[in-house]
Coordinates of C-alpha atoms and ligand atoms in Angstrom, one line a residue:
X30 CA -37.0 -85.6 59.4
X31 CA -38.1 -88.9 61.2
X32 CA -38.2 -88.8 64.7
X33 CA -35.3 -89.7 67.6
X34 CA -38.0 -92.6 68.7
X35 CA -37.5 -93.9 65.5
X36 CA -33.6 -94.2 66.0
X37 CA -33.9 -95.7 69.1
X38 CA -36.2 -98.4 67.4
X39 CA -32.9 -99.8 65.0
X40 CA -33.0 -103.4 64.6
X41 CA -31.3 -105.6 62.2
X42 CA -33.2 -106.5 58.9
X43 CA -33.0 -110.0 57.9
X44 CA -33.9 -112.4 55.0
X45 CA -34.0 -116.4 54.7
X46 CA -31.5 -118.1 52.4
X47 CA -31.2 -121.7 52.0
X48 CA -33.0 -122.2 55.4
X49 CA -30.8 -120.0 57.0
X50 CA -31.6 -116.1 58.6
X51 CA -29.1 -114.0 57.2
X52 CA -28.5 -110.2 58.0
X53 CA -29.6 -108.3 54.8
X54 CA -27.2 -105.9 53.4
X55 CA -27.5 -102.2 53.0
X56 CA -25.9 -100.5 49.9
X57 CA -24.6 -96.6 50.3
X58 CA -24.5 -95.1 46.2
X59 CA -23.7 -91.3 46.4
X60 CA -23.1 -90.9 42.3
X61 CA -22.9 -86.6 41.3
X62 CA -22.3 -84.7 37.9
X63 CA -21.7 -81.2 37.7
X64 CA -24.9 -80.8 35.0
X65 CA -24.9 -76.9 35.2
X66 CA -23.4 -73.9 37.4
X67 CA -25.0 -71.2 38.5
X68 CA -23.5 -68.6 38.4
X69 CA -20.8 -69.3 36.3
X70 CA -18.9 -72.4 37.7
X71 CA -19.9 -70.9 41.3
X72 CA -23.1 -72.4 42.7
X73 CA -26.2 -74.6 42.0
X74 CA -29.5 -73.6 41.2
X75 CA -32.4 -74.3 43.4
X76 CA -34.1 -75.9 41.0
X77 CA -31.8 -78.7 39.7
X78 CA -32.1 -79.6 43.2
X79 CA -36.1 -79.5 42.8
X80 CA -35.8 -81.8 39.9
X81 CA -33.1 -84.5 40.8
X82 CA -35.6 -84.6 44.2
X83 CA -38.7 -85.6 42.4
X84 CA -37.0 -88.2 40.4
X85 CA -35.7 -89.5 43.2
X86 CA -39.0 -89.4 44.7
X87 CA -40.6 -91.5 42.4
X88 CA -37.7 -94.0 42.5
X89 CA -38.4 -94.1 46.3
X90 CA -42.0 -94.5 45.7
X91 CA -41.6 -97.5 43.6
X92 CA -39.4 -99.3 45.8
X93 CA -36.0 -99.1 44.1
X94 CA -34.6 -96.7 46.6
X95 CA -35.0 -97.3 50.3
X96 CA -34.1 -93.5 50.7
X97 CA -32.6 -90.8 49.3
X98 CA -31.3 -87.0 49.6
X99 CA -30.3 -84.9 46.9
X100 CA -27.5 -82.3 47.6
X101 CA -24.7 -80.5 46.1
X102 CA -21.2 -79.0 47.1
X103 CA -20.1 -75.8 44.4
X104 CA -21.8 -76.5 41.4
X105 CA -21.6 -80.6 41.6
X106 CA -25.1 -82.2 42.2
X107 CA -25.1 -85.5 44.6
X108 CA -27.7 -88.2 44.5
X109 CA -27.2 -89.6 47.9
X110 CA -29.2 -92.9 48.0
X111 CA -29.8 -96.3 49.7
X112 CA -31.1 -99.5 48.3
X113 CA -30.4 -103.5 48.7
X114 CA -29.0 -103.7 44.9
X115 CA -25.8 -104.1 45.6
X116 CA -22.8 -101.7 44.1
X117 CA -22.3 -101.2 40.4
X118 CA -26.0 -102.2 40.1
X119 CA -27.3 -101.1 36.4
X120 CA -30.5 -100.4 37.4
X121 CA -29.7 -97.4 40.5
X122 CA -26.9 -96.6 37.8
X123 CA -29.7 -96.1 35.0
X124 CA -31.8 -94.6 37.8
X125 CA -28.8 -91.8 38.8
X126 CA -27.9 -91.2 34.8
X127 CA -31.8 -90.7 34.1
X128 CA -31.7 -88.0 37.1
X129 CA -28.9 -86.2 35.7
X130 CA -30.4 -86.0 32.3
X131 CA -33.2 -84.6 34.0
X132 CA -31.5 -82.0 35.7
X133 CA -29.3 -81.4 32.6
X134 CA -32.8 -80.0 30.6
X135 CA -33.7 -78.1 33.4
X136 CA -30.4 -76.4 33.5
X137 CA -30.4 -76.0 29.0
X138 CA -34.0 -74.4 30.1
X139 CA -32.4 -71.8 32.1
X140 CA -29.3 -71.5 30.1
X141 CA -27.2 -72.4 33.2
X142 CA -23.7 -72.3 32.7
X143 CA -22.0 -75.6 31.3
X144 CA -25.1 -77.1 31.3
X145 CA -24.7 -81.4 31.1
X146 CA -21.0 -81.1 31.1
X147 CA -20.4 -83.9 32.6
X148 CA -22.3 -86.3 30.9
X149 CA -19.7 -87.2 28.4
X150 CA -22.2 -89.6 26.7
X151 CA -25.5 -88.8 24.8
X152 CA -26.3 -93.4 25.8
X153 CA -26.0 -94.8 29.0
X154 CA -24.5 -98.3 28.9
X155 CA -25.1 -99.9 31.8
X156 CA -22.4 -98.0 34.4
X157 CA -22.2 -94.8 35.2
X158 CA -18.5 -94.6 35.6
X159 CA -16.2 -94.2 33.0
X160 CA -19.1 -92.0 31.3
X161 CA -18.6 -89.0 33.2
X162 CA -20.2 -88.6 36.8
X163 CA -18.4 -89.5 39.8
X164 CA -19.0 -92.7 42.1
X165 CA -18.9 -94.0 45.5
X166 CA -20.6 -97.0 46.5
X167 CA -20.2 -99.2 49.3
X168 CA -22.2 -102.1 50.5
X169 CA -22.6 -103.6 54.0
X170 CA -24.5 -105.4 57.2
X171 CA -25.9 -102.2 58.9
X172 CA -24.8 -102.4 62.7
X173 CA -26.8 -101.7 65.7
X174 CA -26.3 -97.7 65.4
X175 CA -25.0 -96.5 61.8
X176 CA -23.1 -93.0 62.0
X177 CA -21.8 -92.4 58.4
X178 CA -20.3 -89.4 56.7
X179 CA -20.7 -87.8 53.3
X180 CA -17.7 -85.5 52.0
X181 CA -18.6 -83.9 48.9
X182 CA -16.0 -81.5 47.2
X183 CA -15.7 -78.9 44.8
X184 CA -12.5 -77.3 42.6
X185 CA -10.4 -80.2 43.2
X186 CA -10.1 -84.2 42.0
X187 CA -10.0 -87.4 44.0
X188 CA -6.7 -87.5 45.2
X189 CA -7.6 -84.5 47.2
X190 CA -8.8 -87.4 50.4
X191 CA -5.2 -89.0 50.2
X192 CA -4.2 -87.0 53.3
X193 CA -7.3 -87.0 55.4
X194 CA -7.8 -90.6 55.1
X195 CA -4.3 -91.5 56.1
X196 CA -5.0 -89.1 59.0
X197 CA -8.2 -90.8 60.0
X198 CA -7.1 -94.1 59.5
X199 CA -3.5 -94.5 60.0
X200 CA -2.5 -91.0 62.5
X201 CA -2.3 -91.6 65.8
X202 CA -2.1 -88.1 66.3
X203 CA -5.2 -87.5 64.7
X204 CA -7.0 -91.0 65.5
X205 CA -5.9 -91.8 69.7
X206 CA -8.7 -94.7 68.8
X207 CA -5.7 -96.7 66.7
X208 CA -3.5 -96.1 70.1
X209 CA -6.4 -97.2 72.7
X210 CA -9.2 -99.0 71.3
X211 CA -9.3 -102.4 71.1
X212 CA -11.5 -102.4 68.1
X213 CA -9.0 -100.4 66.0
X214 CA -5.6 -101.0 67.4
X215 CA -4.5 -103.6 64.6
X216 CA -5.2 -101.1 61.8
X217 CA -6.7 -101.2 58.5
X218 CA -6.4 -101.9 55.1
X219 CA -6.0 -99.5 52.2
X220 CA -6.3 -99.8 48.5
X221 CA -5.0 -97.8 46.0
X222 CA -5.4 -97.5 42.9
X223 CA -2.5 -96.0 40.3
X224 CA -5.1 -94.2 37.8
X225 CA -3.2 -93.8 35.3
X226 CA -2.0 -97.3 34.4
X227 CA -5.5 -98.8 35.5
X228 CA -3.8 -101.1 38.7
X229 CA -4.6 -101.1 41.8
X230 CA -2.6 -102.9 45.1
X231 CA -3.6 -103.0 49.1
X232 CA -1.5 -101.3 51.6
X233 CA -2.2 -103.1 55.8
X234 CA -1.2 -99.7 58.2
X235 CA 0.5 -99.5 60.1
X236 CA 3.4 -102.4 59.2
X237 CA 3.1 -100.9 55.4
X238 CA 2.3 -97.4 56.3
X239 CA 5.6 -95.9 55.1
X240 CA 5.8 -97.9 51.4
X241 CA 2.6 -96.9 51.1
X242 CA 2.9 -93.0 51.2
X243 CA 6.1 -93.5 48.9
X244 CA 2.6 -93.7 46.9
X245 CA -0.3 -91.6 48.0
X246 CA 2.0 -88.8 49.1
X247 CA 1.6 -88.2 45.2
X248 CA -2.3 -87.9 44.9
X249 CA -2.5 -86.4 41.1
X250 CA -1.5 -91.0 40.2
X251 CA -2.2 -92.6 43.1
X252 CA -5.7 -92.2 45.3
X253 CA -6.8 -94.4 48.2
X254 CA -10.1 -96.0 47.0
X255 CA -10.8 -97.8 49.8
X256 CA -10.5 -98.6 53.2
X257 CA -11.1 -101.9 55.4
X258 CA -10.7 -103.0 58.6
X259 CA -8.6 -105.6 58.8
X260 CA -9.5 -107.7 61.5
X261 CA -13.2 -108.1 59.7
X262 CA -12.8 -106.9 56.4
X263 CA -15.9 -104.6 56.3
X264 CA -15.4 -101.3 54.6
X265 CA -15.4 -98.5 56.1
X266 CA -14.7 -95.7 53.5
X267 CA -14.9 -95.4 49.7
X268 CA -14.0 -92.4 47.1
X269 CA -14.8 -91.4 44.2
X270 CA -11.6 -92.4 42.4
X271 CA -11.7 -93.4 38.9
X272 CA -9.0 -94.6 36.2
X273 CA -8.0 -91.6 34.0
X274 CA -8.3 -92.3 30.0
X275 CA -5.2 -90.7 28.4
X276 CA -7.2 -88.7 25.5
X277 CA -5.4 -86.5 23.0
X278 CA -2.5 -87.0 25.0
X279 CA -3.6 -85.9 28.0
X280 CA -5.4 -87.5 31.0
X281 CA -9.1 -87.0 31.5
X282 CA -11.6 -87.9 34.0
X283 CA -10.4 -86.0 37.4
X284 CA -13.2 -84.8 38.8
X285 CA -14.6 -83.1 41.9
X286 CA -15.1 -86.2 44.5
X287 CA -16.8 -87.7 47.1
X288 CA -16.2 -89.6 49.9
X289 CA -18.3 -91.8 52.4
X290 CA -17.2 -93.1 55.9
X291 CA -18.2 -95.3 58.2
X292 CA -17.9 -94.0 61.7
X293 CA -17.3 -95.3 65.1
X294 CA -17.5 -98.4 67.0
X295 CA -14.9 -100.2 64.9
X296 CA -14.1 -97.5 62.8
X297 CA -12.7 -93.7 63.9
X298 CA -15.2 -91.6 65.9
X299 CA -17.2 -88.9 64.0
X300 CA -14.4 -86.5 65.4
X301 CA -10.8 -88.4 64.4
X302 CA -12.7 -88.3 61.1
X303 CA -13.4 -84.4 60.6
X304 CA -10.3 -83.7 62.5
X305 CA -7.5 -84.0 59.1
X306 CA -9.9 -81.2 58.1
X307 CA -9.2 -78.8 60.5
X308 CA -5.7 -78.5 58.4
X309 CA -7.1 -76.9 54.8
X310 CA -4.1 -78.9 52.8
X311 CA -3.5 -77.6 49.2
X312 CA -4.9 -79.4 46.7
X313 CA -5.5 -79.4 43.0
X314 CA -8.2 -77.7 41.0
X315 CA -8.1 -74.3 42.0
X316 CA -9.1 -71.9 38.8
X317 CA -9.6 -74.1 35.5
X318 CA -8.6 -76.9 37.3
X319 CA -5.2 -75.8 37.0
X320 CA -3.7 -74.5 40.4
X321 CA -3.1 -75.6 44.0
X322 CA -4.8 -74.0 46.4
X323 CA -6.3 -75.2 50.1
X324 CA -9.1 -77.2 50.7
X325 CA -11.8 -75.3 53.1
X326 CA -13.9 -76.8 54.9
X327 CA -17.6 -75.3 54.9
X328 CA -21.5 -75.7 55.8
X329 CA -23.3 -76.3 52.4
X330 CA -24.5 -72.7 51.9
X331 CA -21.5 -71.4 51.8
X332 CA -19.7 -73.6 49.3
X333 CA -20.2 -71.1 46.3
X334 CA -16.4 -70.7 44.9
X335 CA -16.5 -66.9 43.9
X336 CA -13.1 -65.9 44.7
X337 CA -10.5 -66.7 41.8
X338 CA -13.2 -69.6 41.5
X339 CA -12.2 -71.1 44.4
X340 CA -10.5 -71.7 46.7
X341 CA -11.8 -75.1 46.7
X342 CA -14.4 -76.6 48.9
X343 CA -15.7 -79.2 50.7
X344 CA -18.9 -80.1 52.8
X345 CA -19.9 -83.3 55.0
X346 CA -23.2 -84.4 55.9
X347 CA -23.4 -86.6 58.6
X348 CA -26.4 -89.6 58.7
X349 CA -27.9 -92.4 60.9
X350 CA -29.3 -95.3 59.1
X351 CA -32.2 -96.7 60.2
X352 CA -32.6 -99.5 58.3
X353 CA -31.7 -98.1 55.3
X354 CA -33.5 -95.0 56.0
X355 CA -31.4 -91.6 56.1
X356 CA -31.9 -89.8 59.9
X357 CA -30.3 -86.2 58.9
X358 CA -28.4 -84.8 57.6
X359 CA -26.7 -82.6 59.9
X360 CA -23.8 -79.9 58.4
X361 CA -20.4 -81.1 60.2
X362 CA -18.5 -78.1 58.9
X363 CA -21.4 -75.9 60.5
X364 CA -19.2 -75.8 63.6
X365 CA -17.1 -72.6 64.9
X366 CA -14.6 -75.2 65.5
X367 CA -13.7 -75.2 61.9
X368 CA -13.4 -71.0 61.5
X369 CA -9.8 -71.3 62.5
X370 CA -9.4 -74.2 59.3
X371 CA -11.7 -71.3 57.4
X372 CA -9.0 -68.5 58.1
X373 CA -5.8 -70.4 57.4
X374 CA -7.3 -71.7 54.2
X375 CA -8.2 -67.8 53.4
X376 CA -4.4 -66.9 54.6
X377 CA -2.8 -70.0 52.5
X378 CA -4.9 -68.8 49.7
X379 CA -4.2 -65.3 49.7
X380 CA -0.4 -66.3 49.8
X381 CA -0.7 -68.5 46.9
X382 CA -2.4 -66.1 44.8
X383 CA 0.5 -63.5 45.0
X384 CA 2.4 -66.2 42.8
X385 CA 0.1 -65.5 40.2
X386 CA 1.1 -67.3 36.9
X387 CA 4.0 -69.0 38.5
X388 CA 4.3 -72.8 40.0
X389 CA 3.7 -73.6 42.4
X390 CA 0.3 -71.9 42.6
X391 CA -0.2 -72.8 38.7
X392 CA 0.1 -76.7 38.7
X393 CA 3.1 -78.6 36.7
X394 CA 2.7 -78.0 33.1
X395 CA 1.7 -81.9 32.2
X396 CA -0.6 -80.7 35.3
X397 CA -3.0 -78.2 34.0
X398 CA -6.3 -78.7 32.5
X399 CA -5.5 -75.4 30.6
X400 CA -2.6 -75.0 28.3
X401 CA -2.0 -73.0 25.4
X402 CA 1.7 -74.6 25.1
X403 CA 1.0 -76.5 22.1
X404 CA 0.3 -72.9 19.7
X405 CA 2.4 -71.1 21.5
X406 CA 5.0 -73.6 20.8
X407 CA 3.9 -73.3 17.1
X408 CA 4.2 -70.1 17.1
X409 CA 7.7 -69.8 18.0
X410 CA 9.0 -72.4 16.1
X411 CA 12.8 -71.8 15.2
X412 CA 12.9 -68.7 17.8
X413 CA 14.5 -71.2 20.7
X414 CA 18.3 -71.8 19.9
X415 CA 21.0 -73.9 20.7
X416 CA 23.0 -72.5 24.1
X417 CA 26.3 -71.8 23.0
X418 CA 29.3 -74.1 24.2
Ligands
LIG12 C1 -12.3 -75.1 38.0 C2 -13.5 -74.6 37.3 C3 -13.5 -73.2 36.8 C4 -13.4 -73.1 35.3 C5 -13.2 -71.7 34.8 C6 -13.2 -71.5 33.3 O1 -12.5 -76.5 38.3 O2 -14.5 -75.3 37.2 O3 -12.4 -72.5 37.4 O4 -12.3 -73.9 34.8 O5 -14.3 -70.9 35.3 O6 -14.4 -72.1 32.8 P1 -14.8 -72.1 31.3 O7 -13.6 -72.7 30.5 O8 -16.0 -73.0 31.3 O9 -15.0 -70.7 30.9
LIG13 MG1 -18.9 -76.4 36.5
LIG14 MG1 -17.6 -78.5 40.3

């Protein structure tokens, strides 16, 4: 891990255009795929890790990566990489699909479990998304000190970060920094996207707060992809949201996410932004993606979903950039601060697991990525009568 001298020596890169010094940007890509579980849909193996790390190596090496770590929450593997290509760039997206592939052989070598289901295509195309692994990128002028936070989660899908990030962003009960910093007192900006129609809109908290969560207070259609501070504009968080294709009549696509945030200064301290977390709210995904359950908050070893598969999980590494280079990471969750979250997410779960079969521990019918409704349906065609008068 590089040195604290060497965070104390962060200065501002710059390039000429058109006569003109201009501060050079910094893109953030964390793109992840679940390409194999061990054991089960539990855990990763070590060396999927091993594998994704050499590639990534290499890319380093040759200059298309400034930096890089590879990671994983559950059994989801997360390329966590800088550059100065910009977001949606074909090449890093080639470079992240090429890793995965990689990892995918490794994991058909050892028979993992599931091994490359995520890659839904046999060709890349150009872009990663729509193809199968998840994707948030986000590209700006890095400031004098860079804090930024990674949340990677398992046994859930993207609308699980609706809640925290109206908590870190809009809350003044979670954020005092909206109430008395300067910096952040005229609020932010939030776009979201309805997934399931393909639109998106932007929401400016606080005058829109409440039309907004008319919105995001359903997070299975509509996520928060974004969020901008709207006296600059700059970004300070992105998800991994993505549109939903409606496939054989159902929708397809939700996936375990990831998050990135930007943290203080201008944006919410490092502590406003872990604090939503410290409530484990219920979320989707739970056992074959088809229950509620809460969402735990955990130091990377111990995101392993064993019990019921679950509950689900999530983990948040914490970096400096130095220009471009990743200082860290450290493991937020790796806090005794967060047992408490830990138990109540253990006691919410074990409550919700008495329903067994029933809603709303099982998830809406249209809900479930499970169903046998269909054949049972089939089978007991005629057997559902009229009620009488
Ligand atoms: C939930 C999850 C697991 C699997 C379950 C069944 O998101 O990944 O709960 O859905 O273990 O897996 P398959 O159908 O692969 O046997
Ligand atoms: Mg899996
Ligand atoms: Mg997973």
């Amino acid at each position: 891990m590089p040195s604290l001298l060497l965070v104390a020596g962060t200065f501002t890169r710059t390039v000429e255009w058109k006569g003109a010094t201009m501060a050079e940007k910094v893109t953030f890509s964390v793109i992840k795929a679940d390409v194999g579980g061990f054991v089960g849909h539990s855990g990763m193996h070590p060396a999927l890790i091993e594998e994704a790390q050499e590639r990534l190596e290499t890319a380093k090496r040759d200059g298309t990566l400034i930096d890089f770590r590879v990671s994983r929450v559950g059994d989801d593997l997360e390329l966590i990489m800088t550059h100065r290509e910009g977001v949606d760039n074909t090449h890093i997206h080639q470079l992240a699909w090429n890793t995965l592939e990689a990892a995918t052989n490794v994991a058909k070598g050892l028979k993992l479990y599931g091994a490359g289901q995520d890659l839904l295509s046999d060709a890349f195309s150009g872009n990663v998304k729509g193809m199968g692994p998840g994707v948030a990128e986000m590209e700006f002028e890095e400031r004098e000190s860079e804090p930024i936070l990674v949340f990677m989660a398992d046994k859930t899908s993207a609308g699980a970060w609706n809640m925290p990030l109206v908590k870190m962003f809009a809350d003044p009960f979670t954020t005092i920094g909206l109430v008395i910093s300067p910096l952040m007192h005229d609020g932010y900006r939030f776009e979201v996207h309805d997934v399931m129609e393909s639109k998106r809109i932007y929401f400016d908290s606080p005058d829109e707060l409440y039309d907004m969560l008319v919105f995001v207070g359903a997070p299975a259609r509509y996520m928060i992809k974004g969020v901008y501070h709207r006296g600059t504009g700059d970004v300070g968080a992105v998800s991994s949201t993505q549109r939903l294709s409606l496939m054989a009549g159902r929708y397809v696509g939700k996936d375990d996410p990831v998050l990135v945030v930007r943290s203080q200064g201008a944006f919410p301290a490092i502590g406003e932004i872990l604090e939503p977390f410290a409530f484990p709210h219920l979320v989707e995904g739970w056992m074959r993606g088809s229950h509620h359950g809460p969402l735990m908050p955990v130091p990377e070893p111990q995101s392993n979903p064993s019990r019921f598969d679950g509950p689900p999980r999530v983990v948040c590494l914490g970096f400096q950039l130095c220009n471009g280079s990743l200082v860290g990471p450290r493991d937020m969750f790796d806090d005794p601060s967060f047992d408490e979250a830990r138990r109540q997410a253990n006691v919410a779960g074990e409550y919700l697991r008495r329903h067994g079969p029933f809603e709303p521990h099982r998830l809406p019918l249209d809900e479930m990525e499970y169903t046998t409704m269909p054949q049972v349906v089939k089978k007991l065609e005629g057997r559902f009568e009229d009620l009488p008068e």
